[in-house]
Amino acid sequence: MSEQVNEQELVAVLSAKTKVDPGLIRLVLKHEQTFINKAQANAKGEVDIDNDDLVDYITAQRDVKLDELTVETLLDAEMDYLMDKGLAGYID
C-alpha cells in the first residue's frame, strides 16, 4: 500500500460495522500485519494472501479469543474499507 491507513479510523469503522471490541480488532490487525510481512511478493511486487490461511494463522495465536467467523468478518470489513479508500484489491 502506498498510502498510510489511519488505524484509529479503521478500528472505529470496523468496530461500528462488526460490533467487536476495538482492542480485539487491534490485536487481529497486529497478527494480520505479521502474517503479511512474512508473505513473499511475486515478480510484480504484489503479495497474494489466501484469506483462509490468514484466518487460520490469526485464530491460532494464543492471545486471540475470537472464533473463525468473527475474524473472517473483521477481515472482510477491513478489505471493504481498504477497497473503498482505493488502497487494496483482489487479484484474480
PDB file of C-alpha atoms in Angstrom:
ATOM      1  CA  MET A   1       0.000   0.000   0.000  1.00  0.00           C
ATOM      2  CA  SER A   2       1.384   3.302  -0.976  1.00  0.00           C
ATOM      3  CA  GLU A   3      -0.681   5.377   1.448  1.00  0.00           C
ATOM      4  CA  GLN A   4      -0.826   5.024   5.195  1.00  0.00           C
ATOM      5  CA  VAL A   5      -4.081   3.815   6.687  1.00  0.00           C
ATOM      6  CA  ASN A   6      -5.465   5.801   9.593  1.00  0.00           C
ATOM      7  CA  GLU A   7      -5.580   2.954  12.123  1.00  0.00           C
ATOM      8  CA  GLN A   8      -7.825   4.835  14.521  1.00  0.00           C
ATOM      9  CA  GLU A   9     -10.369   5.456  11.752  1.00  0.00           C
ATOM     10  CA  LEU A  10     -10.080   1.868  10.515  1.00  0.00           C
ATOM     11  CA  VAL A  11     -10.649   0.434  14.003  1.00  0.00           C
ATOM     12  CA  ALA A  12     -13.630   2.752  14.564  1.00  0.00           C
ATOM     13  CA  VAL A  13     -15.210   1.735  11.241  1.00  0.00           C
ATOM     14  CA  LEU A  14     -14.615  -1.975  11.870  1.00  0.00           C
ATOM     15  CA  SER A  15     -15.957  -1.755  15.417  1.00  0.00           C
ATOM     16  CA  ALA A  16     -19.097   0.055  14.270  1.00  0.00           C
ATOM     17  CA  LYS A  17     -19.644  -2.426  11.440  1.00  0.00           C
ATOM     18  CA  THR A  18     -18.897  -5.654  13.358  1.00  0.00           C
ATOM     19  CA  LYS A  19     -19.639  -4.700  16.996  1.00  0.00           C
ATOM     20  CA  VAL A  20     -16.260  -6.200  18.016  1.00  0.00           C
ATOM     21  CA  ASP A  21     -14.247  -4.534  20.795  1.00  0.00           C
ATOM     22  CA  PRO A  22     -11.615  -2.120  19.389  1.00  0.00           C
ATOM     23  CA  GLY A  23      -8.879  -3.787  21.456  1.00  0.00           C
ATOM     24  CA  LEU A  24      -9.638  -7.140  19.846  1.00  0.00           C
ATOM     25  CA  ILE A  25      -9.681  -5.531  16.416  1.00  0.00           C
ATOM     26  CA  ARG A  26      -6.217  -4.048  17.017  1.00  0.00           C
ATOM     27  CA  LEU A  27      -4.981  -7.489  18.077  1.00  0.00           C
ATOM     28  CA  VAL A  28      -6.330  -9.100  14.891  1.00  0.00           C
ATOM     29  CA  LEU A  29      -4.795  -6.316  12.777  1.00  0.00           C
ATOM     30  CA  LYS A  30      -1.427  -6.793  14.511  1.00  0.00           C
ATOM     31  CA  HIS A  31      -1.382 -10.527  13.729  1.00  0.00           C
ATOM     32  CA  GLU A  32      -2.602  -9.849  10.202  1.00  0.00           C
ATOM     33  CA  GLN A  33       0.312  -7.460   9.633  1.00  0.00           C
ATOM     34  CA  THR A  34       2.783 -10.043  10.947  1.00  0.00           C
ATOM     35  CA  PHE A  35       1.380 -12.640   8.527  1.00  0.00           C
ATOM     36  CA  ILE A  36       1.533 -10.220   5.595  1.00  0.00           C
ATOM     37  CA  ASN A  37       5.088  -9.159   6.457  1.00  0.00           C
ATOM     38  CA  LYS A  38       6.168 -12.814   6.270  1.00  0.00           C
ATOM     39  CA  ALA A  39       4.494 -13.356   2.872  1.00  0.00           C
ATOM     40  CA  GLN A  40       6.642 -13.357  -0.240  1.00  0.00           C
ATOM     41  CA  ALA A  41       5.964 -10.863  -3.028  1.00  0.00           C
ATOM     42  CA  ASN A  42       5.751 -12.046  -6.621  1.00  0.00           C
ATOM     43  CA  ALA A  43       7.784 -10.642  -9.523  1.00  0.00           C
ATOM     44  CA  LYS A  44       5.431  -7.653  -9.769  1.00  0.00           C
ATOM     45  CA  GLY A  45       5.935  -6.859  -6.093  1.00  0.00           C
ATOM     46  CA  GLU A  46       2.416  -7.987  -5.217  1.00  0.00           C
ATOM     47  CA  VAL A  47       1.645 -10.167  -2.223  1.00  0.00           C
ATOM     48  CA  ASP A  48      -1.076 -12.764  -2.736  1.00  0.00           C
ATOM     49  CA  ILE A  49      -2.681 -13.621   0.603  1.00  0.00           C
ATOM     50  CA  ASP A  50      -5.007 -16.611   0.927  1.00  0.00           C
ATOM     51  CA  ASN A  51      -7.809 -15.485   3.243  1.00  0.00           C
ATOM     52  CA  ASP A  52      -8.297 -18.967   4.743  1.00  0.00           C
ATOM     53  CA  ASP A  53      -4.586 -19.212   5.614  1.00  0.00           C
ATOM     54  CA  LEU A  54      -4.724 -15.751   7.163  1.00  0.00           C
ATOM     55  CA  VAL A  55      -7.790 -16.580   9.286  1.00  0.00           C
ATOM     56  CA  ASP A  56      -6.179 -19.844  10.414  1.00  0.00           C
ATOM     57  CA  TYR A  57      -2.977 -18.022  11.358  1.00  0.00           C
ATOM     58  CA  ILE A  58      -4.819 -15.370  13.377  1.00  0.00           C
ATOM     59  CA  THR A  59      -7.099 -17.787  15.226  1.00  0.00           C
ATOM     60  CA  ALA A  60      -4.094 -19.986  16.077  1.00  0.00           C
ATOM     61  CA  GLN A  61      -2.472 -17.157  18.080  1.00  0.00           C
ATOM     62  CA  ARG A  62      -2.740 -17.723  21.835  1.00  0.00           C
ATOM     63  CA  ASP A  63      -3.952 -14.210  22.621  1.00  0.00           C
ATOM     64  CA  VAL A  64      -6.791 -14.274  20.064  1.00  0.00           C
ATOM     65  CA  LYS A  65     -10.019 -15.478  21.658  1.00  0.00           C
ATOM     66  CA  LEU A  66     -12.254 -14.854  18.643  1.00  0.00           C
ATOM     67  CA  ASP A  67     -13.814 -17.579  16.509  1.00  0.00           C
ATOM     68  CA  GLU A  68     -13.002 -18.023  12.817  1.00  0.00           C
ATOM     69  CA  LEU A  69     -16.255 -16.447  11.638  1.00  0.00           C
ATOM     70  CA  THR A  70     -15.642 -13.275  13.658  1.00  0.00           C
ATOM     71  CA  VAL A  71     -12.060 -12.974  12.405  1.00  0.00           C
ATOM     72  CA  GLU A  72     -13.208 -13.541   8.828  1.00  0.00           C
ATOM     73  CA  THR A  73     -15.952 -10.919   9.243  1.00  0.00           C
ATOM     74  CA  LEU A  74     -13.372  -8.424  10.545  1.00  0.00           C
ATOM     75  CA  LEU A  75     -11.000  -9.109   7.661  1.00  0.00           C
ATOM     76  CA  ASP A  76     -13.804  -8.802   5.100  1.00  0.00           C
ATOM     77  CA  ALA A  77     -14.889  -5.487   6.624  1.00  0.00           C
ATOM     78  CA  GLU A  78     -11.275  -4.297   6.588  1.00  0.00           C
ATOM     79  CA  MET A  79     -10.930  -5.233   2.903  1.00  0.00           C
ATOM     80  CA  ASP A  80     -14.146  -3.351   2.100  1.00  0.00           C
ATOM     81  CA  TYR A  81     -12.732  -0.295   3.890  1.00  0.00           C
ATOM     82  CA  LEU A  82      -9.382  -0.522   2.066  1.00  0.00           C
ATOM     83  CA  MET A  83     -11.052  -1.004  -1.326  1.00  0.00           C
ATOM     84  CA  ASP A  84     -13.343   1.978  -0.684  1.00  0.00           C
ATOM     85  CA  LYS A  85     -10.205   4.040   0.013  1.00  0.00           C
ATOM     86  CA  GLY A  86      -8.519   2.660  -3.135  1.00  0.00           C
ATOM     87  CA  LEU A  87      -5.717   1.079  -1.121  1.00  0.00           C
ATOM     88  CA  ALA A  88      -6.276  -2.616  -1.843  1.00  0.00           C
ATOM     89  CA  GLY A  89      -7.916  -5.001  -4.250  1.00  0.00           C
ATOM     90  CA  TYR A  90      -8.306  -8.634  -5.122  1.00  0.00           C
ATOM     91  CA  ILE A  91      -6.072 -10.475  -7.590  1.00  0.00           C
ATOM     92  CA  ASP A  92      -7.999 -12.754  -9.961  1.00  0.00           C
TER      93      ASP A  92
END
